[in-house]
XYZ file of C-alpha atoms in Angstrom:
510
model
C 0.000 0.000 0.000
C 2.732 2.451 0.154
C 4.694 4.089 -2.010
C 8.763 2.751 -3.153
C 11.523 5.242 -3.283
C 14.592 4.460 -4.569
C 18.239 5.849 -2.851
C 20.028 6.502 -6.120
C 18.579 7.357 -9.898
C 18.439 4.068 -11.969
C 20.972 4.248 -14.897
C 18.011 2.992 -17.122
C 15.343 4.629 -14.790
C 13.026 6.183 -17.497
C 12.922 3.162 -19.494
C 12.267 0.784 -16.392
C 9.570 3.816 -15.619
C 8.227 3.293 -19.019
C 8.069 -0.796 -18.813
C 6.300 -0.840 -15.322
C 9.707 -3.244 -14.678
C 11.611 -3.566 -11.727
C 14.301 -5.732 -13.695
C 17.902 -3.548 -13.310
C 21.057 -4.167 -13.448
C 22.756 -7.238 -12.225
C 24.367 -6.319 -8.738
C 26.271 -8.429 -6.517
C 24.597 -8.733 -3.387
C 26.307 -5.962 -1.280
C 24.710 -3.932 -3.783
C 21.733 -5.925 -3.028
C 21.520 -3.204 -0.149
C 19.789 -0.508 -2.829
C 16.714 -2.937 -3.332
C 15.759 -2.642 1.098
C 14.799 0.173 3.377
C 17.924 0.231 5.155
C 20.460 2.664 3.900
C 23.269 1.664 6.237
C 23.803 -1.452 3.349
C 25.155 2.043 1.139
C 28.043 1.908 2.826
C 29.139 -1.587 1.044
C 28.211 0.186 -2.222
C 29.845 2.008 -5.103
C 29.035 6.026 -4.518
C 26.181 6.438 -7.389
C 27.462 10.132 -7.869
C 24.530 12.469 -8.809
C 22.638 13.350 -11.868
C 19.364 15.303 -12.950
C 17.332 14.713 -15.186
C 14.545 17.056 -17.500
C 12.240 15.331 -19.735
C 8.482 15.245 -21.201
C 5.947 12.425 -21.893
C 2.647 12.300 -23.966
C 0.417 9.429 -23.712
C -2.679 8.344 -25.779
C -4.811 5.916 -26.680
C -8.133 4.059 -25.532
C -7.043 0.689 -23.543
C -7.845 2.705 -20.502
C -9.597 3.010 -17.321
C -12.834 6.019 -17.341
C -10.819 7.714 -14.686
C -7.912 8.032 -17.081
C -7.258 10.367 -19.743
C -7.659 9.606 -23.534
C -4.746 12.074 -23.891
C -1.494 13.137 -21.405
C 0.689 15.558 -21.457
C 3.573 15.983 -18.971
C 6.992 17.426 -17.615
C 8.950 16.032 -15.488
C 12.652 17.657 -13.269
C 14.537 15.121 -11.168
C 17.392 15.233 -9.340
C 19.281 12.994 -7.192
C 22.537 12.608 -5.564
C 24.616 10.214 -3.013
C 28.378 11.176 -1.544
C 30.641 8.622 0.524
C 32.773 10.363 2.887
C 35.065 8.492 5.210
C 32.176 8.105 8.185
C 29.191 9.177 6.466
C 26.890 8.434 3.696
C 24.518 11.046 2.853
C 21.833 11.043 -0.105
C 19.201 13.653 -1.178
C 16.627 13.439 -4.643
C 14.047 16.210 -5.561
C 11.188 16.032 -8.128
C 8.509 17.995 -10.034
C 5.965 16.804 -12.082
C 3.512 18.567 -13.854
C 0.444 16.713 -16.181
C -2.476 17.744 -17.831
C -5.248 16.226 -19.224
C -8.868 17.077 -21.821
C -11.819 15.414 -21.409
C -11.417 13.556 -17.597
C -13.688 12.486 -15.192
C -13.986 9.497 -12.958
C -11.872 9.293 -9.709
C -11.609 13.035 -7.588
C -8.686 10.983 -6.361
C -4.841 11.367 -6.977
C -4.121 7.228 -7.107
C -7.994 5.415 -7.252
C -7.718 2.347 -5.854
C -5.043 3.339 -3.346
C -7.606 3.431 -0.501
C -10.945 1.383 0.030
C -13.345 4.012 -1.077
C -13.578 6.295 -4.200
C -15.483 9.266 -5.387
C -16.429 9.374 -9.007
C -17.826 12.457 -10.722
C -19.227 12.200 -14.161
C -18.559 15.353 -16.651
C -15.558 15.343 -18.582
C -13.698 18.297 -18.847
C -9.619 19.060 -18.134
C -7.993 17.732 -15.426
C -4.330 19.581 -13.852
C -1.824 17.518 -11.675
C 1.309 18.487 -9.563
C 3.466 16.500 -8.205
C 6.500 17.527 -5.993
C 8.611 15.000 -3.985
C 11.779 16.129 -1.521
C 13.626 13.762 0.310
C 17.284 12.452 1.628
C 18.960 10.136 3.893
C 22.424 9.694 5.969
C 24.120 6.441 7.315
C 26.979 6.879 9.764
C 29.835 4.376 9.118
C 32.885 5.151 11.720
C 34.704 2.873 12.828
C 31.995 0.377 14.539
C 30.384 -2.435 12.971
C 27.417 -0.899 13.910
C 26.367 1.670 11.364
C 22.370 3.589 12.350
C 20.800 5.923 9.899
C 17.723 6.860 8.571
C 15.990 8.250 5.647
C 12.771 10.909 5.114
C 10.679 11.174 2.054
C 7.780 13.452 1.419
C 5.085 13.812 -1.561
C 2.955 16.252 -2.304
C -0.111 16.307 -4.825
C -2.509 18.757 -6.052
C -5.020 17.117 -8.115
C -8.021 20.015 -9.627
C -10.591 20.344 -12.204
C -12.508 23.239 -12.571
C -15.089 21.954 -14.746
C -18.339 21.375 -12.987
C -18.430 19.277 -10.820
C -15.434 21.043 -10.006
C -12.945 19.575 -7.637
C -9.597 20.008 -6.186
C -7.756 16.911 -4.024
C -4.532 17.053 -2.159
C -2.542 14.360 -1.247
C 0.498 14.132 1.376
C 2.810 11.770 1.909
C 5.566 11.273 4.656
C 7.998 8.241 5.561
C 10.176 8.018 7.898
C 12.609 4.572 7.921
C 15.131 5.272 10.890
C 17.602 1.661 10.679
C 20.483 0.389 12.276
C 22.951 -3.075 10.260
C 25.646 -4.951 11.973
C 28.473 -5.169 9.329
C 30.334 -8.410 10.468
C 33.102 -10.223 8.355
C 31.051 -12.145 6.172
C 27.615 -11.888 7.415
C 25.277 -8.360 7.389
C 22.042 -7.991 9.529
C 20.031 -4.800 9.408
C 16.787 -3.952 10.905
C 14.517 -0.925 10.044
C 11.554 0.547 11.747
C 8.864 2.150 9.382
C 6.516 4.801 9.831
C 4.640 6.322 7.059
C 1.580 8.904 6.873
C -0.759 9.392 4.047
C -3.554 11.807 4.001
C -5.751 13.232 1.398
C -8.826 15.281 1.019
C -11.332 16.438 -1.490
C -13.461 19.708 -1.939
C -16.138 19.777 -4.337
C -18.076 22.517 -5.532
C -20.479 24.088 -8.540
C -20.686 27.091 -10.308
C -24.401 28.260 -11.101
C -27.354 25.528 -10.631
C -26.851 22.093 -10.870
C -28.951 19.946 -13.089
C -29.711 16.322 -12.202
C -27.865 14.758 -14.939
C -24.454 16.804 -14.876
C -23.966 17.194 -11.008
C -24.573 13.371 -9.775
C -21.804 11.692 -7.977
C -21.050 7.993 -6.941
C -19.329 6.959 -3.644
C -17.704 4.112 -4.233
C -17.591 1.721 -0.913
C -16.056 -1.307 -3.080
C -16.507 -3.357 -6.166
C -18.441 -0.286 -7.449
C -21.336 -0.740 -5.215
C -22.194 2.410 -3.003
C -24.201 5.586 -3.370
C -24.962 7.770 -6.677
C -26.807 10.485 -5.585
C -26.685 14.557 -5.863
C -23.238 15.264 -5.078
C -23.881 17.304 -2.474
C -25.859 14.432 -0.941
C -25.822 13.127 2.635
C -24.636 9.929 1.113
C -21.240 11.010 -0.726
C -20.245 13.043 2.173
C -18.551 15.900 -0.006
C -20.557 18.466 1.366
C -22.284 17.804 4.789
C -23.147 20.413 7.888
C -20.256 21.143 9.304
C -18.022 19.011 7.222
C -17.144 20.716 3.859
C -14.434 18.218 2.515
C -13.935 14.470 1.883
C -10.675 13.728 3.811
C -9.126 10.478 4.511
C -6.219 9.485 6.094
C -3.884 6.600 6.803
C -1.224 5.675 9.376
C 1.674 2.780 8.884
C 3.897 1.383 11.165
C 6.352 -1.797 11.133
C 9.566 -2.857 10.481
C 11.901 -4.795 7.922
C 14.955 -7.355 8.731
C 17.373 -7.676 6.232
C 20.311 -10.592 5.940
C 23.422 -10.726 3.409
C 26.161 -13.047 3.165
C 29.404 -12.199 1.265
C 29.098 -11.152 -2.030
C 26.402 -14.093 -3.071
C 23.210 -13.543 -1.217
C 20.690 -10.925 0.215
C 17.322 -11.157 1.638
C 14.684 -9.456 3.386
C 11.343 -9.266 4.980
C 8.803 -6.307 5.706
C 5.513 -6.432 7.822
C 3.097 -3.550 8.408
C 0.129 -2.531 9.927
C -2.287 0.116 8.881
C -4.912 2.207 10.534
C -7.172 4.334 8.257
C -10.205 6.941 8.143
C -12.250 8.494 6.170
C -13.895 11.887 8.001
C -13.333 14.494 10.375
C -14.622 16.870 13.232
C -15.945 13.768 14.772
C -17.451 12.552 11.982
C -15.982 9.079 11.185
C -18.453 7.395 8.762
C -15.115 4.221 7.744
C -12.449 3.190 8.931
C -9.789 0.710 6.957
C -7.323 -1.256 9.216
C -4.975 -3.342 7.068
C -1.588 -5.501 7.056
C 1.290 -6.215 4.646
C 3.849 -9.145 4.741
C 6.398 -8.493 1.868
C 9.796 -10.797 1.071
C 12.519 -10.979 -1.357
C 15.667 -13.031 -1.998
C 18.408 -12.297 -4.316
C 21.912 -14.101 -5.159
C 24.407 -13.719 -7.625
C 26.879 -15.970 -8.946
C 29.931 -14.674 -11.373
C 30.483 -16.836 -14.572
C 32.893 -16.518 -16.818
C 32.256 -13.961 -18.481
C 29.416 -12.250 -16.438
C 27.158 -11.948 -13.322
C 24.544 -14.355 -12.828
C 21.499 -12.923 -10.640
C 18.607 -15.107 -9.582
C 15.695 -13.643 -7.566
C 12.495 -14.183 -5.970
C 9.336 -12.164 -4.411
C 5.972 -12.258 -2.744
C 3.732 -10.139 -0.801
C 0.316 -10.520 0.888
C -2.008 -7.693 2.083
C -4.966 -7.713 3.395
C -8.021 -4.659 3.981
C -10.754 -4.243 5.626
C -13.436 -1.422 6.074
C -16.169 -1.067 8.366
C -18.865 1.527 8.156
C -19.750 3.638 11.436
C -23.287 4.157 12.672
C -23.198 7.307 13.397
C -26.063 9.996 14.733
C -26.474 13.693 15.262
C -27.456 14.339 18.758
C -28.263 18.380 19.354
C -28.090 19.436 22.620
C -28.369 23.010 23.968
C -28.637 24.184 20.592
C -25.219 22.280 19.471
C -25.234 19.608 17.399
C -22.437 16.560 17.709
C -21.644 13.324 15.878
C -22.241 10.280 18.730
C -21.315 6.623 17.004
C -22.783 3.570 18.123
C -20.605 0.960 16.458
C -19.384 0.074 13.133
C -20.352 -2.763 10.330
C -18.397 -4.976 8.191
C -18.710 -3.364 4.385
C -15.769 -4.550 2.182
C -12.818 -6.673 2.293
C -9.881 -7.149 0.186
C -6.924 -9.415 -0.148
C -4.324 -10.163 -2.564
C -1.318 -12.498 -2.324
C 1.598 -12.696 -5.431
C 5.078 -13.660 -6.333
C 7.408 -15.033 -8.685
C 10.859 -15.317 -9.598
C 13.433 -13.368 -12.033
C 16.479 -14.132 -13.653
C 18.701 -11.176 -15.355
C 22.401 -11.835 -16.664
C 24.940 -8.977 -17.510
C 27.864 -9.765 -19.964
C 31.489 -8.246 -19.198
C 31.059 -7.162 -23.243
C 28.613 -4.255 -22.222
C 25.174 -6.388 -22.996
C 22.188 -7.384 -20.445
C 19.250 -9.711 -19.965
C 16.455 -9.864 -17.651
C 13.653 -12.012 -17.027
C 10.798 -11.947 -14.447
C 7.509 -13.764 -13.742
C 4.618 -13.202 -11.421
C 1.464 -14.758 -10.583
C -1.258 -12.594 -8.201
C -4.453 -13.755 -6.849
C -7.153 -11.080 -5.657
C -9.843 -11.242 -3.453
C -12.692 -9.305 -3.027
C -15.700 -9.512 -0.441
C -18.516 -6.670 -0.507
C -21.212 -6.843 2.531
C -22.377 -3.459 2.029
C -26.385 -4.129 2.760
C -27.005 -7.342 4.200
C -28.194 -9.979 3.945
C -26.638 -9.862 0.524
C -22.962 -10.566 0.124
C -20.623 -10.234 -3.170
C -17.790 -11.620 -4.022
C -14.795 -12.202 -6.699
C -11.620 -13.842 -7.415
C -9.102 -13.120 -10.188
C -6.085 -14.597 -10.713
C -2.863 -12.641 -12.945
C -0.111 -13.411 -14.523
C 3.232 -11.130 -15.715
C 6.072 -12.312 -17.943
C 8.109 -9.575 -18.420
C 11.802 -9.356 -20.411
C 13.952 -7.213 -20.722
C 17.575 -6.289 -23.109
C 20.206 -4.182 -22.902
C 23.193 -3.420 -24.973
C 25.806 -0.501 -25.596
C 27.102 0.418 -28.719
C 29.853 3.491 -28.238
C 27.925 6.168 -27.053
C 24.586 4.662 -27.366
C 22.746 2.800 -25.098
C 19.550 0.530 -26.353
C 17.229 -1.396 -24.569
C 13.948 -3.258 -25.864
C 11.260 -4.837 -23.636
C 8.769 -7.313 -24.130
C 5.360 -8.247 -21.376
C 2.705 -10.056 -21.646
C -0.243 -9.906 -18.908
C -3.267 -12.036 -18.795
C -5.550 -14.159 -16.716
C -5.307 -17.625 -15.089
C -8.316 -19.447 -15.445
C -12.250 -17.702 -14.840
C -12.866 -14.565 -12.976
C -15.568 -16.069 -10.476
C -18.166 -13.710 -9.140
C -20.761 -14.377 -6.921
C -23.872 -12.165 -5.151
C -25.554 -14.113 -2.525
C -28.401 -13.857 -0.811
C -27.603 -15.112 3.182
C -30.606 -14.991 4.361
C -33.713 -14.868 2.653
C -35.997 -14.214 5.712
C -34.642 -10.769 5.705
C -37.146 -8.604 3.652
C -35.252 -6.235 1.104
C -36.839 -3.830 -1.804
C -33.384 -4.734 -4.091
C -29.429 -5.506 -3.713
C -27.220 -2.629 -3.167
C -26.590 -0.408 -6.594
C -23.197 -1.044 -8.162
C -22.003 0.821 -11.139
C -21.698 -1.782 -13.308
C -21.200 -0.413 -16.640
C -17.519 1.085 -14.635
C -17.357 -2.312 -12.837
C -17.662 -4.542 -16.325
C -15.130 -2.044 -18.171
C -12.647 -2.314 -15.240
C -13.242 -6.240 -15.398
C -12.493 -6.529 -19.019
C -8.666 -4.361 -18.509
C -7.936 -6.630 -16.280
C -8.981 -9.637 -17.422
C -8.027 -8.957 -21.234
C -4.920 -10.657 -22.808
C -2.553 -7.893 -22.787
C 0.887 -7.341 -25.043
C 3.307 -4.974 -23.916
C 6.518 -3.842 -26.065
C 8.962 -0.912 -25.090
C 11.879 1.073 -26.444
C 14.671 3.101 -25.423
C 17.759 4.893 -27.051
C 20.391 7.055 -25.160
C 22.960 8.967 -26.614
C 25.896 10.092 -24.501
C 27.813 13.062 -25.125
C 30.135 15.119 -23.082
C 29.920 19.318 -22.864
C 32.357 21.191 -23.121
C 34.623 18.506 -22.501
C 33.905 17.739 -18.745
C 29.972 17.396 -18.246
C 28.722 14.476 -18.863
C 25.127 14.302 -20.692
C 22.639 12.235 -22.034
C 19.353 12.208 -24.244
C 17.418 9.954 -24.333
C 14.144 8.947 -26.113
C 11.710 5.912 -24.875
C 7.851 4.149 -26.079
C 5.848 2.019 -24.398
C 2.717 0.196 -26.603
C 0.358 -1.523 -24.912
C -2.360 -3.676 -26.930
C -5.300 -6.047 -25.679
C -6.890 -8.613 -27.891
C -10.789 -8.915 -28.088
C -11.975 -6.150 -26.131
C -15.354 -4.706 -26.533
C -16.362 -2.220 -23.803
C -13.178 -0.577 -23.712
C -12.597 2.708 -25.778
C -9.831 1.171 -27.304
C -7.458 -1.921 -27.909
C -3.965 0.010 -28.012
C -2.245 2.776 -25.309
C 1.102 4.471 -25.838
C 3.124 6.310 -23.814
C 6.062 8.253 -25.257
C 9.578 10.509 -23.137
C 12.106 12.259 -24.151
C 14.318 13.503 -21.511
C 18.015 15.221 -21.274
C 20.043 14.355 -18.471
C 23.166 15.448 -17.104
C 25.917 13.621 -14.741
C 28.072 15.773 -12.120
């Protein structure tokens, strides 16, 4: 559920940005340290220097979610640096990006899907985004095996439309890994504590009067069932008495153990616990409590006449969200929220893994190979005594090539995403005896679409080229120019079969 930040800029990072990889370079498994939360394992590894980076992207095409845009435009300004001294490690990165989009609507959201409840709005018009990231880290080496540190991050996000509805989100971000690794002859053991804060909020509002069709908004409580109503409605909780904004928020605390052994093998493990709300000023109409359990393991073995690197991953998480039952009590002229207790609305679960492979030749050349299988789970009791449910099964085979010729740099990619066996759904009725006038209204001409990107056979292909070049005979620079093409077979309810997304960026080395 939370957000990845690297500790130093990926020498291919646009390209893996591009592919949706996380295939890299071969490392040997000191520099297995990058790929954890604890940046004490830096001080094992090669100084990564510093570069920034300037670049745009444009994206089109139809094979596409109604909350995205049929067209993107963006810029992007990155930079990133990491200095060894002789007792210290320090790193630091900045970022901007700016995107814009015609014809939006969908998710008032920054990432939908991120939390267990949604917002949709239904008039398409142009959609602004801005996203800012600061962040840094130091390790203290010394003399002692022991080596503490700790690293920050923050995001930012501001998310607006102003074409009625008119809305403008803000999202927030902070994470804050403090760690500590024993560096012993042979063996390394680090441990890392976690703490991370997401919040975000949404204000709504209309210019001149609403009409029934334009204004209507959907609140989604899970597997697009929930409430389509008036926007302003008492259901969608945009605009309420007292309560002007949609905010939710989200807490995360736990910790990560990490293990290497010479220059051969790395591993580690990460488990978290979440706390979440949606609501404020005492009015707290869900709350989301969740868990994550997250592993990898890495080793390398050196061949002849390269570096071997085998790999493995999985991760489980699990969500719930409970609905309070809450009531307005006035007394002495002053109204206040008083809740009673709390139902059981909407669960989700996921668990997923696979291994990779990558090899990288001492002639200049690279490989990489990775698979993944993910099962979902999803369990809506939003009005009982009817309960939903569906399960969805994914698979990834994603490859990857690299090779330098002189000042250029290519690499290709290749993916292929589908669907293992049927996508079982299921609405049940637990207990008849319980009179009902009709099952809870879901969205379904969103739900079906959403169904059919994920469940369609999906080919992926990308491209990079880089050309090096040196100013002025001492800074070293780079352009470089990179497509992704994505295309589904035998999709019907989708706007299209076929999504691009096209960068160009300049970069430059100090």
């Amino acid at each position: 559920m939370s957000a990845k930040s690297s500790l130093s800029m990926s020498r291919r990072g646009l390209l893996v940005a591009v592919l949706g990889m996380v295939l890299g370079t071969p490392l040997g498994a000191q520099e297995f340290w990058r790929e954890g939360r604890n940046i004490g394992g830096l001080a094992f590894c090669e100084d990564a220097g510093a570069e920034a980076l300037l670049g745009g992207q444009y994206t089109s095409g139809g094979l596409r979610t109604l909350s995205q845009a049929p067209e993107l435009w963006g810029a992007l300004v990155q930079a990133q640096a990491e200095s060894h001294y002789k007792d210290l490690v320090l790193t630091g990165n900045f970022s901007f990006q700016l995107q814009s989009g015609k014809q939006m609507m969908g998710s008032m959201f920054t990432q939908p899907g991120y939390y267990p409840v949604d917002v949709l709005e239904f008039t398409p018009g142009q959609k602004t985004r801005q996203t800012y990231g600061i962040g840094g880290g130091l390790a203290w080496t010394g003399s002692s095996r022991w080596i503490p540190g700790a690293t920050l991050r923050f995001q930012g996000v501001n998310y607006s439309k102003r074409k009625d509805l008119r809305h403008t989100t803000y999202r927030q971000e902070l994470e804050v890994v403090p760690s500590l690794l024993y560096a012993g002859d042979k063996w390394h053991f680090g441990i890392s504590g976690i703490f991370e804060k997401t919040s975000e909020f949404i204000q709504a509002e209309q210019l001149g009067a609403a009409t029934a069709e334009s204004y209507y908004a959907f609140l989604d409580l899970g597997m697009r069932f929930g409430n389509y109503q008036v926007w302003d409605g008492s259901g969608i909780h945009l605009s309420e008495a007292g309560v002007d904004r949609f905010a939710v928020k989200e807490y995360t605390y736990g910790a990560s153990l990490q293990a290497s052994y010479g220059d051969a093998f790395y591993a580690d493990a990460t488990y978290t616990r979440s706390q979440g709300q949606v609501g404020e000023k005492g009015y707290t109409w869900y709350r989301f409590p969740g868990q994550a359990l997250e592993g990898k393991l890495l080793a390398s073995l050196e061949g002849a006449g390269g570096t071997h690197t085998f790999g493995a991953a999985a991760q489980w998480r699990q969500q719930r969200n409970r609905e309070s039952v809450i009531e307005r009590v006035t007394a002495g002229g002053v109204t206040t929220p008083s809740e009673y207790g709390s139902n059981l609305i909407f669960e989700r679960r996921s668990l997923g893994g696979g291994p990779s492979y990558s090899y990288e030749s001492q002639k200049g050349w690279s490989l990489g190979i990775e698979a993944e299988l993910e099962k979902e789970m999803n369990r809506s009791t939003l009005m009982y005594p009817y309960v939903a449910s569906e399960q969805l099964t994914t698979f990834h085979l994603e490859m990857e090539g690299a090779v330098e010729l002189g000042a250029f740099e290519i690499e290709a990619g290749l993916g292929l995403k589908g669907t293992l066996g049927e996508h079982l759904e299921s609405m049940e009725n637990v207990d008849p005896l319980v009179q009902v006038s009709a099952p809870p209204f879901q969205l379904e001409e969103w739900h079906e679409l959403e169904h059919e990107l994920e469940e369609a056979l999906c080919l992926r292909g990308a491209l990079a080229l880089r050309y090096n070049f040196t100013l002025a005979r001492r800074a070293a620079c780079y352009v470089e120019a990179s497509c992704r093409w994505d295309h589904a077979f035998k999709v019907e309810l989708l706007p299209g079969a076929n999504r691009q997304i096209t960068q160009l960026c300049f970069g430059y080395k100090f």
